[in-house]
Amino acid sequence: MPTMRNTRLAATLALAALTVSPAGAQGDNLLAANLFGDQVEGGGAGERATGDFNGLYDRASGELCYYLEADGIGGDATAAHIHKGKRGSTGAEVVTLEMAEMDEACVAVEAGAIAAMLRSPEDYYVDIHTAAHRDGAVRGQLKDD
């Protein structure tokens, strides 16, 4: 179901696509993931737990600005990250994310790390942790949306 946040994000991403940048470069800066509890290796918050990540990398500032939300994760989020790892495997933390309630958050990302994520988003995943699910409540592979 569309929410005000999703509508705002769509408008933000559409506006970003119209900003002055080399042809085609803006589309290469988008990352997204659909998160589910049953995608967490070793368990998670269950099949009803879901989340969404939608991000836009700003090459000028070196920041990844994003919306991250979760539902049905069995408590408050204690941490969120982007990890290097293909579907079905776990991997090292690459970016620490924050859960900014009903708002966009931005985080500085090392140029080499974001270049690798944008080149092969399927090699990275987003996860959200809770006190009850320290190894992850929900998880989703990145895609270039």
mmCIF file of N, CA and C in Angstrom:
data_model
loop_
_atom_site.group_PDB
_atom_site.id
_atom_site.type_symbol
_atom_site.label_atom_id
_atom_site.label_comp_id
_atom_site.label_asym_id
_atom_site.label_seq_id
_atom_site.Cartn_x
_atom_site.Cartn_y
_atom_site.Cartn_z
ATOM 1 N N MET A 1 0.844 -1.167 0.000
ATOM 2 C CA MET A 1 0.000 0.000 0.000
ATOM 3 C C MET A 1 0.892 1.233 0.000
ATOM 4 N N PRO A 2 0.671 2.192 -0.904
ATOM 5 C CA PRO A 2 1.488 3.395 -0.954
ATOM 6 C C PRO A 2 1.340 4.193 0.338
ATOM 7 N N THR A 3 2.421 4.701 0.816
ATOM 8 C CA THR A 3 2.402 5.551 1.995
ATOM 9 C C THR A 3 2.924 6.918 1.606
ATOM 10 N N MET A 4 2.747 7.872 2.512
ATOM 11 C CA MET A 4 3.255 9.218 2.261
ATOM 12 C C MET A 4 4.760 9.170 2.054
ATOM 13 N N ARG A 5 5.447 8.316 2.827
ATOM 14 C CA ARG A 5 6.902 8.209 2.703
ATOM 15 C C ARG A 5 7.276 7.697 1.324
ATOM 16 N N ASN A 6 6.578 6.667 0.841
ATOM 17 C CA ASN A 6 6.887 6.126 -0.482
ATOM 18 C C ASN A 6 6.608 7.159 -1.568
ATOM 19 N N THR A 7 5.530 7.924 -1.398
ATOM 20 C CA THR A 7 5.200 8.961 -2.363
ATOM 21 C C THR A 7 6.272 10.040 -2.358
ATOM 22 N N ARG A 8 6.720 10.431 -1.149
ATOM 23 C CA ARG A 8 7.775 11.431 -1.034
ATOM 24 C C ARG A 8 9.071 10.930 -1.640
ATOM 25 N N LEU A 9 9.388 9.665 -1.408
ATOM 26 C CA LEU A 9 10.616 9.102 -1.963
ATOM 27 C C LEU A 9 10.550 9.099 -3.486
ATOM 28 N N ALA A 10 9.415 8.685 -4.036
ATOM 29 C CA ALA A 10 9.273 8.651 -5.492
ATOM 30 C C ALA A 10 9.457 10.051 -6.069
ATOM 31 N N ALA A 11 8.886 11.044 -5.413
ATOM 32 C CA ALA A 11 9.037 12.419 -5.883
ATOM 33 C C ALA A 11 10.489 12.871 -5.777
ATOM 34 N N THR A 12 11.151 12.517 -4.678
ATOM 35 C CA THR A 12 12.560 12.885 -4.493
ATOM 36 C C THR A 12 13.429 12.252 -5.568
ATOM 37 N N LEU A 13 13.217 10.963 -5.823
ATOM 38 C CA LEU A 13 14.020 10.274 -6.829
ATOM 39 C C LEU A 13 13.738 10.810 -8.229
ATOM 40 N N ALA A 14 12.476 11.141 -8.508
ATOM 41 C CA ALA A 14 12.139 11.706 -9.815
ATOM 42 C C ALA A 14 12.802 13.069 -9.991
ATOM 43 N N LEU A 15 12.771 13.886 -8.950
ATOM 44 C CA LEU A 15 13.417 15.191 -9.013
ATOM 45 C C LEU A 15 14.922 15.035 -9.172
ATOM 46 N N ALA A 16 15.504 14.086 -8.461
ATOM 47 C CA ALA A 16 16.946 13.855 -8.563
ATOM 48 C C ALA A 16 17.332 13.458 -9.986
ATOM 49 N N ALA A 17 16.469 12.707 -10.637
ATOM 50 C CA ALA A 17 16.758 12.275 -12.003
ATOM 51 C C ALA A 17 16.785 13.450 -12.974
ATOM 52 N N LEU A 18 16.131 14.541 -12.603
ATOM 53 C CA LEU A 18 16.085 15.709 -13.472
ATOM 54 C C LEU A 18 17.208 16.702 -13.200
ATOM 55 N N THR A 19 17.977 16.475 -12.140
ATOM 56 C CA THR A 19 19.047 17.413 -11.811
ATOM 57 C C THR A 19 20.141 17.347 -12.858
ATOM 58 N N VAL A 20 20.949 18.377 -12.897
ATOM 59 C CA VAL A 20 22.023 18.461 -13.879
ATOM 60 C C VAL A 20 23.080 17.414 -13.563
ATOM 61 N N SER A 21 23.296 16.514 -14.506
ATOM 62 C CA SER A 21 24.326 15.488 -14.377
ATOM 63 C C SER A 21 24.590 14.928 -15.763
ATOM 64 N N PRO A 22 25.721 14.260 -15.952
ATOM 65 C CA PRO A 22 25.989 13.658 -17.249
ATOM 66 C C PRO A 22 24.869 12.697 -17.633
ATOM 67 N N ALA A 23 24.586 12.620 -18.905
ATOM 68 C CA ALA A 23 23.513 11.746 -19.384
ATOM 69 C C ALA A 23 23.715 10.330 -18.887
ATOM 70 N N GLY A 24 22.676 9.772 -18.279
ATOM 71 C CA GLY A 24 22.708 8.393 -17.816
ATOM 72 C C GLY A 24 23.351 8.202 -16.463
ATOM 73 N N ALA A 25 24.093 9.176 -15.960
ATOM 74 C CA ALA A 25 24.817 8.984 -14.705
ATOM 75 C C ALA A 25 23.880 8.883 -13.518
ATOM 76 N N GLN A 26 22.798 9.659 -13.500
ATOM 77 C CA GLN A 26 21.910 9.662 -12.348
ATOM 78 C C GLN A 26 21.280 8.294 -12.121
ATOM 79 N N GLY A 27 20.835 7.627 -13.169
ATOM 80 C CA GLY A 27 20.215 6.323 -13.019
ATOM 81 C C GLY A 27 21.157 5.297 -12.438
ATOM 82 N N ASP A 28 22.447 5.506 -12.640
ATOM 83 C CA ASP A 28 23.437 4.581 -12.103
ATOM 84 C C ASP A 28 23.664 4.777 -10.618
ATOM 85 N N ASN A 29 23.024 5.769 -10.006
ATOM 86 C CA ASN A 29 23.240 6.087 -8.605
ATOM 87 C C ASN A 29 22.147 5.547 -7.695
ATOM 88 N N LEU A 30 21.173 4.831 -8.224
ATOM 89 C CA LEU A 30 20.042 4.348 -7.443
ATOM 90 C C LEU A 30 20.273 2.929 -6.952
ATOM 91 N N LEU A 31 19.916 2.697 -5.683
ATOM 92 C CA LEU A 31 19.974 1.358 -5.096
ATOM 93 C C LEU A 31 18.684 1.113 -4.334
ATOM 94 N N ALA A 32 18.212 -0.122 -4.339
ATOM 95 C CA ALA A 32 16.991 -0.466 -3.621
ATOM 96 C C ALA A 32 17.074 -1.906 -3.139
ATOM 97 N N ALA A 33 16.255 -2.222 -2.150
ATOM 98 C CA ALA A 33 16.149 -3.600 -1.664
ATOM 99 C C ALA A 33 14.793 -3.784 -1.004
ATOM 100 N N ASN A 34 14.190 -4.942 -1.232
ATOM 101 C CA ASN A 34 13.001 -5.374 -0.512
ATOM 102 C C ASN A 34 13.477 -6.367 0.532
ATOM 103 N N LEU A 35 13.182 -6.097 1.789
ATOM 104 C CA LEU A 35 13.679 -6.911 2.898
ATOM 105 C C LEU A 35 12.578 -7.820 3.426
ATOM 106 N N PHE A 36 12.968 -9.061 3.765
ATOM 107 C CA PHE A 36 12.031 -10.041 4.304
ATOM 108 C C PHE A 36 12.694 -10.818 5.432
ATOM 109 N N GLY A 37 11.898 -11.190 6.420
ATOM 110 C CA GLY A 37 12.420 -11.946 7.547
ATOM 111 C C GLY A 37 12.941 -13.308 7.161
ATOM 112 N N ASP A 38 12.312 -13.944 6.194
ATOM 113 C CA ASP A 38 12.738 -15.294 5.819
ATOM 114 C C ASP A 38 13.971 -15.306 4.916
ATOM 115 N N GLN A 39 14.544 -14.136 4.604
ATOM 116 C CA GLN A 39 15.791 -14.088 3.830
ATOM 117 C C GLN A 39 17.031 -14.014 4.721
ATOM 118 N N VAL A 40 16.827 -13.878 6.029
ATOM 119 C CA VAL A 40 17.955 -13.800 6.959
ATOM 120 C C VAL A 40 18.553 -15.188 7.135
ATOM 121 N N GLU A 41 19.868 -15.292 6.943
ATOM 122 C CA GLU A 41 20.549 -16.576 7.142
ATOM 123 C C GLU A 41 20.474 -16.957 8.615
ATOM 124 N N GLY A 42 20.039 -18.181 8.902
ATOM 125 C CA GLY A 42 19.932 -18.642 10.281
ATOM 126 C C GLY A 42 18.664 -18.189 10.976
ATOM 127 N N GLY A 43 17.720 -17.677 10.233
ATOM 128 C CA GLY A 43 16.462 -17.230 10.821
ATOM 129 C C GLY A 43 16.333 -15.726 10.774
ATOM 130 N N GLY A 44 15.221 -15.254 11.196
ATOM 131 C CA GLY A 44 14.938 -13.821 11.199
ATOM 132 C C GLY A 44 13.643 -13.612 11.949
ATOM 133 N N ALA A 45 12.965 -12.539 11.656
ATOM 134 C CA ALA A 45 11.725 -12.222 12.351
ATOM 135 C C ALA A 45 10.509 -12.909 11.723
ATOM 136 N N GLY A 46 10.717 -13.754 10.721
ATOM 137 C CA GLY A 46 9.621 -14.513 10.134
ATOM 138 C C GLY A 46 9.141 -13.953 8.815
ATOM 139 N N GLU A 47 8.285 -14.726 8.162
ATOM 140 C CA GLU A 47 7.855 -14.376 6.807
ATOM 141 C C GLU A 47 6.974 -13.134 6.748
ATOM 142 N N ARG A 48 6.388 -12.728 7.856
ATOM 143 C CA ARG A 48 5.554 -11.517 7.847
ATOM 144 C C ARG A 48 6.360 -10.242 8.082
ATOM 145 N N ALA A 49 7.613 -10.383 8.451
ATOM 146 C CA ALA A 49 8.479 -9.221 8.668
ATOM 147 C C ALA A 49 8.982 -8.716 7.320
ATOM 148 N N THR A 50 8.851 -7.424 7.093
ATOM 149 C CA THR A 50 9.250 -6.841 5.814
ATOM 150 C C THR A 50 9.961 -5.506 6.025
ATOM 151 N N GLY A 51 10.587 -5.047 4.979
ATOM 152 C CA GLY A 51 11.223 -3.740 5.008
ATOM 153 C C GLY A 51 11.537 -3.282 3.603
ATOM 154 N N ASP A 52 11.874 -2.013 3.481
ATOM 155 C CA ASP A 52 12.238 -1.426 2.194
ATOM 156 C C ASP A 52 13.417 -0.491 2.383
ATOM 157 N N PHE A 53 14.315 -0.513 1.404
ATOM 158 C CA PHE A 53 15.446 0.405 1.350
ATOM 159 C C PHE A 53 15.445 1.028 -0.033
ATOM 160 N N ASN A 54 15.485 2.346 -0.098
ATOM 161 C CA ASN A 54 15.576 3.070 -1.365
ATOM 162 C C ASN A 54 16.603 4.171 -1.185
ATOM 163 N N GLY A 55 17.664 4.114 -1.983
ATOM 164 C CA GLY A 55 18.740 5.069 -1.806
ATOM 165 C C GLY A 55 19.201 5.705 -3.102
ATOM 166 N N LEU A 56 19.775 6.878 -2.965
ATOM 167 C CA LEU A 56 20.332 7.630 -4.079
ATOM 168 C C LEU A 56 21.705 8.127 -3.655
ATOM 169 N N TYR A 57 22.737 7.765 -4.419
ATOM 170 C CA TYR A 57 24.091 8.211 -4.118
ATOM 171 C C TYR A 57 24.354 9.540 -4.804
ATOM 172 N N ASP A 58 24.784 10.515 -4.032
ATOM 173 C CA ASP A 58 25.131 11.837 -4.550
ATOM 174 C C ASP A 58 26.644 11.888 -4.719
ATOM 175 N N ARG A 59 27.084 11.815 -5.960
ATOM 176 C CA ARG A 59 28.524 11.784 -6.242
ATOM 177 C C ARG A 59 29.232 13.052 -5.759
ATOM 178 N N ALA A 60 28.568 14.187 -5.824
ATOM 179 C CA ALA A 60 29.194 15.450 -5.422
ATOM 180 C C ALA A 60 29.498 15.481 -3.922
ATOM 181 N N SER A 61 28.559 15.016 -3.112
ATOM 182 C CA SER A 61 28.748 15.057 -1.656
ATOM 183 C C SER A 61 29.395 13.789 -1.111
ATOM 184 N N GLY A 62 29.353 12.702 -1.896
ATOM 185 C CA GLY A 62 29.877 11.426 -1.413
ATOM 186 C C GLY A 62 28.952 10.752 -0.421
ATOM 187 N N GLU A 63 27.671 11.164 -0.427
ATOM 188 C CA GLU A 63 26.709 10.611 0.523
ATOM 189 C C GLU A 63 25.666 9.736 -0.170
ATOM 190 N N LEU A 64 25.266 8.703 0.529
ATOM 191 C CA LEU A 64 24.142 7.867 0.138
ATOM 192 C C LEU A 64 22.964 8.331 0.977
ATOM 193 N N CYS A 65 21.947 8.898 0.338
ATOM 194 C CA CYS A 65 20.742 9.343 1.038
ATOM 195 C C CYS A 65 19.660 8.314 0.765
ATOM 196 N N TYR A 66 18.923 7.957 1.797
ATOM 197 C CA TYR A 66 18.030 6.809 1.681
ATOM 198 C C TYR A 66 16.854 6.905 2.635
ATOM 199 N N TYR A 67 15.855 6.090 2.327
ATOM 200 C CA TYR A 67 14.748 5.805 3.223
ATOM 201 C C TYR A 67 14.854 4.335 3.568
ATOM 202 N N LEU A 68 14.706 4.013 4.837
ATOM 203 C CA LEU A 68 14.774 2.631 5.303
ATOM 204 C C LEU A 68 13.651 2.439 6.293
ATOM 205 N N GLU A 69 12.804 1.465 6.031
ATOM 206 C CA GLU A 69 11.688 1.207 6.937
ATOM 207 C C GLU A 69 11.486 -0.288 7.087
ATOM 208 N N ALA A 70 10.863 -0.664 8.206
ATOM 209 C CA ALA A 70 10.595 -2.074 8.479
ATOM 210 C C ALA A 70 9.264 -2.197 9.200
ATOM 211 N N ASP A 71 8.653 -3.363 9.056
ATOM 212 C CA ASP A 71 7.372 -3.635 9.701
ATOM 213 C C ASP A 71 7.364 -5.083 10.161
ATOM 214 N N GLY A 72 6.826 -5.322 11.338
ATOM 215 C CA GLY A 72 6.681 -6.685 11.841
ATOM 216 C C GLY A 72 7.981 -7.330 12.278
ATOM 217 N N ILE A 73 8.955 -6.513 12.695
ATOM 218 C CA ILE A 73 10.269 -7.072 13.046
ATOM 219 C C ILE A 73 10.384 -7.430 14.527
ATOM 220 N N GLY A 74 9.309 -7.269 15.284
ATOM 221 C CA GLY A 74 9.303 -7.719 16.671
ATOM 222 C C GLY A 74 10.060 -6.822 17.629
ATOM 223 N N GLY A 75 9.994 -5.530 17.422
ATOM 224 C CA GLY A 75 10.658 -4.584 18.318
ATOM 225 C C GLY A 75 11.324 -3.471 17.546
ATOM 226 N N ASP A 76 11.986 -2.613 18.295
ATOM 227 C CA ASP A 76 12.692 -1.494 17.672
ATOM 228 C C ASP A 76 13.976 -1.971 17.017
ATOM 229 N N ALA A 77 14.332 -1.332 15.935
ATOM 230 C CA ALA A 77 15.602 -1.634 15.267
ATOM 231 C C ALA A 77 16.749 -1.176 16.158
ATOM 232 N N THR A 78 17.751 -2.025 16.301
ATOM 233 C CA THR A 78 18.938 -1.676 17.082
ATOM 234 C C THR A 78 20.117 -1.346 16.181
ATOM 235 N N ALA A 79 20.083 -1.808 14.941
ATOM 236 C CA ALA A 79 21.160 -1.544 13.989
ATOM 237 C C ALA A 79 20.666 -1.867 12.589
ATOM 238 N N ALA A 80 21.329 -1.267 11.603
ATOM 239 C CA ALA A 80 21.043 -1.555 10.194
ATOM 240 C C ALA A 80 22.332 -1.335 9.416
ATOM 241 N N HIS A 81 22.553 -2.181 8.412
ATOM 242 C CA HIS A 81 23.809 -2.137 7.668
ATOM 243 C C HIS A 81 23.603 -2.538 6.213
ATOM 244 N N ILE A 82 24.591 -2.173 5.399
ATOM 245 C CA ILE A 82 24.776 -2.792 4.092
ATOM 246 C C ILE A 82 26.002 -3.681 4.242
ATOM 247 N N HIS A 83 25.858 -4.943 3.871
ATOM 248 C CA HIS A 83 26.934 -5.930 3.955
ATOM 249 C C HIS A 83 27.329 -6.384 2.557
ATOM 250 N N LYS A 84 28.556 -6.827 2.400
ATOM 251 C CA LYS A 84 28.978 -7.497 1.172
ATOM 252 C C LYS A 84 28.624 -8.963 1.336
ATOM 253 N N GLY A 85 27.856 -9.499 0.417
ATOM 254 C CA GLY A 85 27.466 -10.898 0.472
ATOM 255 C C GLY A 85 26.376 -11.196 -0.531
ATOM 256 N N LYS A 86 26.535 -12.281 -1.227
ATOM 257 C CA LYS A 86 25.526 -12.717 -2.195
ATOM 258 C C LYS A 86 24.366 -13.372 -1.458
ATOM 259 N N ARG A 87 23.267 -13.540 -2.160
ATOM 260 C CA ARG A 87 22.096 -14.209 -1.595
ATOM 261 C C ARG A 87 22.513 -15.577 -1.049
ATOM 262 N N GLY A 88 22.090 -15.876 0.164
ATOM 263 C CA GLY A 88 22.397 -17.166 0.770
ATOM 264 C C GLY A 88 23.691 -17.194 1.562
ATOM 265 N N SER A 89 24.397 -16.063 1.616
ATOM 266 C CA SER A 89 25.634 -16.014 2.398
ATOM 267 C C SER A 89 25.649 -14.742 3.241
ATOM 268 N N THR A 90 26.492 -14.743 4.253
ATOM 269 C CA THR A 90 26.660 -13.551 5.072
ATOM 270 C C THR A 90 28.002 -12.921 4.742
ATOM 271 N N GLY A 91 28.143 -11.652 5.075
ATOM 272 C CA GLY A 91 29.388 -10.978 4.744
ATOM 273 C C GLY A 91 29.677 -9.807 5.649
ATOM 274 N N ALA A 92 30.797 -9.176 5.384
ATOM 275 C CA ALA A 92 31.283 -8.069 6.199
ATOM 276 C C ALA A 92 30.420 -6.821 6.031
ATOM 277 N N GLU A 93 30.302 -6.083 7.112
ATOM 278 C CA GLU A 93 29.592 -4.808 7.094
ATOM 279 C C GLU A 93 30.393 -3.797 6.279
ATOM 280 N N VAL A 94 29.703 -3.100 5.373
ATOM 281 C CA VAL A 94 30.346 -2.104 4.520
ATOM 282 C C VAL A 94 29.890 -0.689 4.886
ATOM 283 N N VAL A 95 28.600 -0.534 5.189
ATOM 284 C CA VAL A 95 28.027 0.773 5.520
ATOM 285 C C VAL A 95 27.091 0.610 6.714
ATOM 286 N N THR A 96 27.225 1.492 7.692
ATOM 287 C CA THR A 96 26.288 1.531 8.813
ATOM 288 C C THR A 96 25.174 2.505 8.459
ATOM 289 N N LEU A 97 23.928 2.042 8.607
ATOM 290 C CA LEU A 97 22.753 2.852 8.304
ATOM 291 C C LEU A 97 22.046 3.221 9.597
ATOM 292 N N GLU A 98 21.255 4.265 9.552
ATOM 293 C CA GLU A 98 20.431 4.606 10.700
ATOM 294 C C GLU A 98 18.968 4.513 10.295
ATOM 295 N N MET A 99 18.140 4.230 11.273
ATOM 296 C CA MET A 99 16.700 4.170 11.049
ATOM 297 C C MET A 99 16.131 5.543 11.395
ATOM 298 N N ALA A 100 15.979 6.402 10.410
ATOM 299 C CA ALA A 100 15.433 7.744 10.612
ATOM 300 C C ALA A 100 13.925 7.665 10.418
ATOM 301 N N GLU A 101 13.209 7.679 11.516
ATOM 302 C CA GLU A 101 11.763 7.515 11.477
ATOM 303 C C GLU A 101 11.102 8.577 10.599
ATOM 304 N N MET A 102 10.396 8.141 9.590
ATOM 305 C CA MET A 102 9.615 9.000 8.701
ATOM 306 C C MET A 102 10.450 10.089 8.027
ATOM 307 N N ASP A 103 11.711 9.829 7.800
ATOM 308 C CA ASP A 103 12.542 10.849 7.182
ATOM 309 C C ASP A 103 13.690 10.201 6.434
ATOM 310 N N GLU A 104 14.285 10.972 5.576
ATOM 311 C CA GLU A 104 15.454 10.535 4.835
ATOM 312 C C GLU A 104 16.685 10.650 5.729
ATOM 313 N N ALA A 105 17.610 9.731 5.559
ATOM 314 C CA ALA A 105 18.899 9.791 6.248
ATOM 315 C C ALA A 105 19.987 9.785 5.186
ATOM 316 N N CYS A 106 21.127 10.350 5.509
ATOM 317 C CA CYS A 106 22.266 10.359 4.595
ATOM 318 C C CYS A 106 23.503 9.913 5.353
ATOM 319 N N VAL A 107 24.360 9.177 4.670
ATOM 320 C CA VAL A 107 25.591 8.690 5.277
ATOM 321 C C VAL A 107 26.712 8.782 4.246
ATOM 322 N N ALA A 108 27.881 9.199 4.706
ATOM 323 C CA ALA A 108 29.048 9.243 3.823
ATOM 324 C C ALA A 108 29.490 7.816 3.526
ATOM 325 N N VAL A 109 29.839 7.556 2.272
ATOM 326 C CA VAL A 109 30.280 6.223 1.860
ATOM 327 C C VAL A 109 31.596 6.368 1.111
ATOM 328 N N GLU A 110 32.542 5.517 1.443
ATOM 329 C CA GLU A 110 33.840 5.512 0.768
ATOM 330 C C GLU A 110 33.627 5.306 -0.731
ATOM 331 N N ALA A 111 34.352 6.067 -1.542
ATOM 332 C CA ALA A 111 34.171 6.040 -2.999
ATOM 333 C C ALA A 111 34.329 4.637 -3.581
ATOM 334 N N GLY A 112 35.322 3.894 -3.141
ATOM 335 C CA GLY A 112 35.531 2.543 -3.657
ATOM 336 C C GLY A 112 34.394 1.606 -3.301
ATOM 337 N N ALA A 113 33.864 1.753 -2.088
ATOM 338 C CA ALA A 113 32.764 0.892 -1.641
ATOM 339 C C ALA A 113 31.496 1.156 -2.443
ATOM 340 N N ILE A 114 31.151 2.432 -2.636
ATOM 341 C CA ILE A 114 29.924 2.727 -3.375
ATOM 342 C C ILE A 114 30.080 2.365 -4.843
ATOM 343 N N ALA A 115 31.274 2.533 -5.401
ATOM 344 C CA ALA A 115 31.496 2.149 -6.798
ATOM 345 C C ALA A 115 31.246 0.657 -6.977
ATOM 346 N N ALA A 116 31.723 -0.149 -6.037
ATOM 347 C CA ALA A 116 31.512 -1.599 -6.111
ATOM 348 C C ALA A 116 30.035 -1.943 -5.955
ATOM 349 N N MET A 117 29.331 -1.264 -5.047
ATOM 350 C CA MET A 117 27.900 -1.522 -4.851
ATOM 351 C C MET A 117 27.097 -1.156 -6.086
ATOM 352 N N LEU A 118 27.421 -0.019 -6.702
ATOM 353 C CA LEU A 118 26.691 0.406 -7.895
ATOM 354 C C LEU A 118 26.995 -0.489 -9.092
ATOM 355 N N ARG A 119 28.206 -1.013 -9.154
ATOM 356 C CA ARG A 119 28.608 -1.892 -10.257
ATOM 357 C C ARG A 119 27.951 -3.269 -10.135
ATOM 358 N N SER A 120 27.879 -3.807 -8.909
ATOM 359 C CA SER A 120 27.336 -5.158 -8.685
ATOM 360 C C SER A 120 26.456 -5.159 -7.443
ATOM 361 N N PRO A 121 25.294 -4.512 -7.505
ATOM 362 C CA PRO A 121 24.458 -4.403 -6.307
ATOM 363 C C PRO A 121 24.023 -5.754 -5.748
ATOM 364 N N GLU A 122 23.877 -6.745 -6.613
ATOM 365 C CA GLU A 122 23.429 -8.069 -6.156
ATOM 366 C C GLU A 122 24.448 -8.745 -5.243
ATOM 367 N N ASP A 123 25.656 -8.206 -5.158
ATOM 368 C CA ASP A 123 26.692 -8.748 -4.271
ATOM 369 C C ASP A 123 26.625 -8.145 -2.873
ATOM 370 N N TYR A 124 25.592 -7.338 -2.599
ATOM 371 C CA TYR A 124 25.444 -6.649 -1.315
ATOM 372 C C TYR A 124 24.016 -6.812 -0.814
ATOM 373 N N TYR A 125 23.848 -6.731 0.501
ATOM 374 C CA TYR A 125 22.515 -6.815 1.076
ATOM 375 C C TYR A 125 22.359 -5.838 2.228
ATOM 376 N N VAL A 126 21.108 -5.478 2.489
ATOM 377 C CA VAL A 126 20.742 -4.617 3.608
ATOM 378 C C VAL A 126 20.103 -5.503 4.659
ATOM 379 N N ASP A 127 20.461 -5.284 5.927
ATOM 380 C CA ASP A 127 19.757 -5.979 6.995
ATOM 381 C C ASP A 127 19.481 -5.035 8.148
ATOM 382 N N ILE A 128 18.434 -5.367 8.891
ATOM 383 C CA ILE A 128 18.023 -4.601 10.066
ATOM 384 C C ILE A 128 17.999 -5.569 11.238
ATOM 385 N N HIS A 129 18.585 -5.147 12.351
ATOM 386 C CA HIS A 129 18.671 -5.976 13.549
ATOM 387 C C HIS A 129 17.749 -5.437 14.645
ATOM 388 N N THR A 130 17.312 -6.334 15.526
ATOM 389 C CA THR A 130 16.573 -5.957 16.734
ATOM 390 C C THR A 130 17.219 -6.679 17.911
ATOM 391 N N ALA A 131 16.792 -6.330 19.122
ATOM 392 C CA ALA A 131 17.320 -7.011 20.309
ATOM 393 C C ALA A 131 17.002 -8.502 20.252
ATOM 394 N N ALA A 132 15.831 -8.853 19.755
ATOM 395 C CA ALA A 132 15.432 -10.263 19.674
ATOM 396 C C ALA A 132 16.077 -10.988 18.493
ATOM 397 N N HIS A 133 16.512 -10.241 17.502
ATOM 398 C CA HIS A 133 17.093 -10.828 16.286
ATOM 399 C C HIS A 133 18.434 -10.150 16.009
ATOM 400 N N ARG A 134 19.424 -10.507 16.812
ATOM 401 C CA ARG A 134 20.741 -9.866 16.743
ATOM 402 C C ARG A 134 21.471 -10.160 15.432
ATOM 403 N N ASP A 135 21.174 -11.289 14.795
ATOM 404 C CA ASP A 135 21.800 -11.622 13.514
ATOM 405 C C ASP A 135 21.011 -11.071 12.332
ATOM 406 N N GLY A 136 19.913 -10.402 12.618
ATOM 407 C CA GLY A 136 19.103 -9.792 11.573
ATOM 408 C C GLY A 136 17.646 -10.182 11.689
ATOM 409 N N ALA A 137 16.777 -9.198 11.591
ATOM 410 C CA ALA A 137 15.338 -9.437 11.603
ATOM 411 C C ALA A 137 14.804 -9.552 10.182
ATOM 412 N N VAL A 138 15.320 -8.703 9.286
ATOM 413 C CA VAL A 138 14.960 -8.732 7.866
ATOM 414 C C VAL A 138 16.211 -8.477 7.040
ATOM 415 N N ARG A 139 16.166 -8.962 5.805
ATOM 416 C CA ARG A 139 17.311 -8.829 4.906
ATOM 417 C C ARG A 139 16.804 -8.780 3.470
ATOM 418 N N GLY A 140 17.538 -8.056 2.623
ATOM 419 C CA GLY A 140 17.217 -8.024 1.202
ATOM 420 C C GLY A 140 18.432 -7.659 0.380
ATOM 421 N N GLN A 141 18.592 -8.329 -0.751
ATOM 422 C CA GLN A 141 19.705 -8.040 -1.662
ATOM 423 C C GLN A 141 19.468 -6.700 -2.345
ATOM 424 N N LEU A 142 20.537 -5.963 -2.536
ATOM 425 C CA LEU A 142 20.442 -4.705 -3.271
ATOM 426 C C LEU A 142 20.181 -4.986 -4.745
ATOM 427 N N LYS A 143 19.549 -4.029 -5.375
ATOM 428 C CA LYS A 143 19.343 -4.056 -6.820
ATOM 429 C C LYS A 143 19.455 -2.619 -7.298
ATOM 430 N N ASP A 144 19.756 -2.445 -8.568
ATOM 431 C CA ASP A 144 19.831 -1.091 -9.128
ATOM 432 C C ASP A 144 18.462 -0.732 -9.654
ATOM 433 N N ASP A 145 17.712 -0.094 -8.823
ATOM 434 C CA ASP A 145 16.315 0.197 -9.129
ATOM 435 C C ASP A 145 16.193 1.480 -9.894
#
